């Protein structure tokens, strides 16, 4: 009897390991494939002198922006696009270049973030599976409509107001002694909406999905880790669409953001385990309010 159990366990273990390894293998294969494709298609943009001369003070600025933006996104579950774009525009980078750089670099930084959160055990795989496909479909739909049909700036004020309301709910729940956890229904609709708005509005996956889930009383550690893991697929889908429609510009900015984000991703995933629940939720709420008010002030 014992021998039969051992044989069954031996048969089951490889399958279990293979399923677990997919969470690492798939992002790595996609990122390596993307990197090879970019080098193959754009090798003429690089020279050795250009590469060496690129490591100057400006590159260090872009690198620092990538580090900070990923720390914000990795620990709070949102804000990479808004943070990096705001800093790049303030530094004087043209909007077209900053938009391209953020979209392309996010494909790598979200991949590194997903791997890091998996390494530190921050991922609820069931939650990721519920968010993944609807989020990707929403992202692709939003990118297509933005390219041919609608103007994303028109609906930004409504999203900003929605996020402020969510932020108030999150802060109020964080200040309560006991947070009541409510079952989150219609995750597919939430993910589709978050992916759609991320493409149309230039950001929103984290603020919409993470905020809603935290507002329902879900654990910040697993919520942020899972939403970040799913964001890799959403960013990959929207990034490919963006490259097909808009091309790639500003390699120095892109490389700076990628290196800064990839290096700081493990630290951000580690900090999620160390930061306490209530301060994290308050920080998320304050960040959403500040970003939303900034969006409204620009539009008004």
XYZ file of C-alpha atoms in Angstrom:
300
model
C 0.000 0.000 0.000
C 2.798 2.393 0.936
C 4.604 1.626 -2.314
C 1.472 2.469 -4.316
C 1.139 5.810 -2.521
C 4.779 6.618 -3.251
C 4.302 5.810 -6.918
C 1.169 8.005 -7.076
C 2.977 10.900 -5.394
C 5.897 10.495 -7.778
C 3.498 10.623 -10.718
C 1.667 13.677 -9.421
C 4.714 15.721 -8.406
C 6.112 16.378 -11.918
C 2.715 17.634 -13.101
C 2.472 19.951 -10.109
C 5.966 21.284 -10.733
C 5.282 21.797 -14.430
C 2.150 23.820 -13.697
C 4.001 25.963 -11.171
C 6.915 26.539 -13.525
C 4.571 27.956 -16.175
C 4.236 31.104 -14.046
C 7.960 31.666 -14.586
C 8.552 30.107 -18.007
C 5.821 31.995 -19.903
C 6.883 35.550 -18.870
C 10.565 34.710 -19.473
C 9.891 33.257 -22.953
C 7.717 36.241 -23.931
C 10.272 38.771 -22.696
C 13.195 37.025 -24.427
C 11.156 36.787 -27.626
C 10.247 40.465 -27.440
C 13.860 41.457 -26.782
C 15.161 39.412 -29.736
C 12.464 40.864 -32.005
C 13.263 44.447 -30.986
C 17.005 43.944 -31.508
C 16.434 42.261 -34.882
C 14.010 44.924 -36.170
C 15.823 47.955 -34.772
C 19.512 46.949 -34.744
C 20.267 49.805 -37.167
C 19.276 52.292 -34.439
C 22.206 51.194 -32.282
C 25.936 51.777 -32.660
C 28.680 51.086 -30.144
C 29.569 54.775 -29.840
C 25.925 55.681 -29.446
C 25.484 53.012 -26.804
C 28.505 54.173 -24.778
C 27.683 57.867 -25.128
C 24.118 57.129 -24.068
C 25.219 56.488 -20.475
C 25.321 60.149 -19.466
C 23.514 62.325 -16.941
C 20.248 62.152 -18.880
C 20.345 58.362 -18.857
C 20.805 58.398 -15.073
C 17.705 60.609 -14.790
C 15.630 58.158 -16.853
C 17.060 55.264 -14.834
C 16.067 56.972 -11.558
C 12.558 57.613 -12.910
C 12.259 53.913 -13.793
C 13.375 52.878 -10.297
C 10.938 55.189 -8.517
C 7.962 54.456 -10.802
C 8.392 50.692 -10.359
C 8.737 51.021 -6.572
C 5.426 52.891 -6.527
C 3.719 50.387 -8.819
C 5.184 47.276 -7.229
C 4.387 48.224 -3.636
C 1.038 49.975 -4.158
C -0.240 48.084 -7.207
C -0.612 51.150 -9.410
C 0.988 54.314 -10.702
C 3.846 53.233 -13.007
C 2.469 54.918 -16.124
C 1.221 58.030 -14.349
C 4.405 58.453 -12.294
C 6.914 57.858 -15.089
C 4.979 59.921 -17.660
C 4.627 62.857 -15.245
C 8.356 62.895 -14.498
C 9.343 62.505 -18.158
C 7.103 65.358 -19.294
C 8.366 67.558 -16.440
C 11.942 66.817 -17.532
C 11.120 67.999 -21.050
C 10.726 64.707 -22.917
C 8.227 65.136 -25.814
C 4.813 63.480 -25.239
C 5.202 61.094 -28.194
C 8.582 59.852 -26.954
C 7.439 59.555 -23.320
C 4.295 57.649 -24.308
C 6.272 55.204 -26.462
C 8.930 54.739 -23.784
C 6.406 54.037 -21.034
C 4.437 51.502 -23.110
C 7.497 49.581 -24.296
C 9.331 49.644 -20.946
C 6.187 48.564 -19.092
C 6.195 45.303 -21.032
C 9.533 44.454 -19.383
C 8.943 45.979 -15.940
C 5.585 44.257 -15.454
C 7.214 40.963 -16.461
C 9.954 41.459 -13.869
C 7.324 42.496 -11.324
C 5.227 39.377 -11.989
C 8.257 37.110 -11.559
C 9.271 38.919 -8.359
C 5.808 38.714 -6.803
C 5.710 35.015 -7.687
C 9.095 34.529 -6.009
C 7.912 36.186 -2.775
C 4.583 34.339 -2.719
C 2.385 37.393 -3.248
C 0.184 35.886 -5.973
C -3.292 34.400 -5.702
C -3.284 32.284 -8.869
C -7.066 31.902 -8.914
C -7.485 35.691 -8.870
C -4.930 36.107 -11.681
C -6.776 33.597 -13.862
C -10.057 35.496 -13.366
C -8.399 38.800 -14.365
C -6.128 37.656 -17.186
C -8.240 36.950 -20.291
C -10.919 39.643 -19.728
C -8.164 42.193 -19.030
C -6.301 41.331 -22.238
C -9.495 41.488 -24.324
C -10.395 44.850 -22.813
C -6.878 46.154 -23.447
C -6.837 45.126 -27.106
C -10.339 46.521 -27.663
C -9.390 49.826 -26.069
C -6.219 50.145 -28.149
C -8.145 49.445 -31.359
C -10.931 51.925 -30.574
C -8.445 54.598 -29.508
C -6.615 54.233 -32.805
C -9.708 54.496 -35.025
C -12.831 55.647 -33.165
C -12.689 57.628 -29.902
C -10.606 60.258 -28.126
C -9.314 58.957 -24.799
C -9.101 62.465 -23.301
C -12.901 62.798 -23.389
C -13.524 60.120 -20.750
C -10.519 60.834 -18.521
C -12.444 63.201 -16.163
C -15.040 60.505 -15.419
C -12.337 57.956 -14.598
C -10.534 60.489 -12.386
C -13.747 61.164 -10.418
C -14.396 57.422 -10.123
C -10.898 56.858 -8.746
C -11.271 59.660 -6.173
C -14.464 58.011 -4.877
C -12.647 54.677 -4.646
C -9.742 56.336 -2.831
C -12.052 57.793 -0.198
C -13.618 54.354 0.347
C -10.187 52.740 0.701
C -8.919 55.327 3.214
C -12.147 55.065 5.229
C -11.804 51.278 5.349
C -8.132 51.539 6.320
C -9.010 53.750 9.292
C -11.582 51.249 10.560
C -10.453 48.785 13.213
C -12.129 45.850 11.501
C -12.365 45.729 7.687
C -15.263 43.643 6.494
C -14.321 41.477 3.556
C -17.021 41.261 0.911
C -17.120 38.813 -1.959
C -16.023 40.471 -5.187
C -18.459 39.632 -7.939
C -18.107 40.078 -11.694
C -14.307 40.037 -11.748
C -14.393 39.541 -15.518
C -16.298 42.798 -16.045
C -13.919 44.654 -13.697
C -10.855 43.293 -15.533
C -12.310 44.091 -18.965
C -13.099 47.653 -17.883
C -9.639 48.080 -16.298
C -7.837 46.772 -19.383
C -10.003 48.900 -21.683
C -9.378 52.095 -19.721
C -5.678 51.331 -19.423
C -5.419 51.457 -23.220
C -7.887 54.267 -23.862
C -6.920 56.572 -20.996
C -3.173 55.905 -20.966
C -3.352 54.142 -17.601
C -5.867 52.776 -15.167
C -5.387 49.042 -14.772
C -3.899 49.396 -11.293
C -6.036 52.280 -10.032
C -9.283 50.714 -11.253
C -8.695 47.009 -10.497
C -6.495 47.267 -7.396
C -8.613 50.046 -5.879
C -11.854 48.152 -6.390
C -10.484 44.943 -4.892
C -8.934 46.731 -1.895
C -12.180 48.653 -1.439
C -13.934 45.304 -1.051
C -11.606 44.430 1.816
C -9.226 42.039 0.031
C -5.748 41.461 1.414
C -3.361 44.115 -0.043
C -0.410 41.707 -0.323
C -2.180 39.175 -2.557
C -4.273 41.800 -4.350
C -1.254 43.875 -5.376
C 0.813 40.808 -6.296
C -1.994 39.255 -8.359
C -2.979 42.469 -10.135
C 0.690 43.120 -10.981
C 1.053 39.579 -12.336
C -2.023 39.967 -14.538
C -0.802 43.402 -15.639
C 2.065 41.763 -17.510
C -0.367 40.208 -19.994
C -2.367 43.449 -20.260
C 0.781 45.527 -20.836
C 2.098 43.032 -23.359
C -1.138 43.125 -25.364
C -1.418 46.928 -25.356
C 2.326 47.383 -25.934
C 2.318 45.175 -29.043
C -0.719 47.060 -30.354
C 0.969 50.391 -29.614
C 4.152 49.352 -31.456
C 2.154 48.219 -34.480
C 0.355 51.563 -34.721
C 2.908 54.078 -33.469
C 6.417 52.677 -33.932
C 9.236 53.124 -31.423
C 11.121 56.324 -30.541
C 13.498 57.458 -27.778
C 15.683 54.418 -27.096
C 17.731 56.140 -24.383
C 14.566 56.837 -22.400
C 13.249 53.303 -22.972
C 16.460 51.581 -21.849
C 16.734 53.815 -18.773
C 13.159 53.038 -17.715
C 13.553 49.310 -18.382
C 16.792 48.927 -16.404
C 15.523 51.031 -13.500
C 12.204 49.186 -13.370
C 13.636 45.678 -13.705
C 16.248 46.287 -10.982
C 13.743 47.730 -8.483
C 10.968 45.167 -9.155
C 12.305 42.551 -6.678
C 12.686 45.221 -3.968
C 9.119 46.407 -4.523
C 7.796 42.835 -4.313
C 9.794 42.313 -1.107
C 8.434 45.517 0.462
C 4.835 44.352 -0.052
C 5.515 41.695 2.586
C 6.999 44.232 5.005
C 4.599 47.176 4.767
C 1.641 47.003 7.147
C -1.897 46.714 5.790
C -3.432 49.992 6.993
C -0.568 52.356 6.063
C -0.432 50.668 2.652
C -4.142 51.253 2.039
C -3.879 54.897 3.154
C -0.892 55.374 0.824
C -2.856 53.830 -2.055
C -5.806 56.142 -1.390
C -3.643 59.274 -1.175
C -1.767 58.330 -4.366
C -5.032 57.843 -6.283
C -6.407 61.190 -5.086
C -3.226 63.079 -6.034
C -3.000 61.484 -9.476
C -6.707 62.009 -10.145
C -6.620 65.658 -9.040
C -3.613 66.213 -11.289
C -5.515 64.688 -14.221
C -8.565 66.865 -13.529
C -6.465 70.033 -13.159
C -4.827 69.435 -16.552
C -8.183 68.854 -18.239
C -9.843 71.862 -16.606
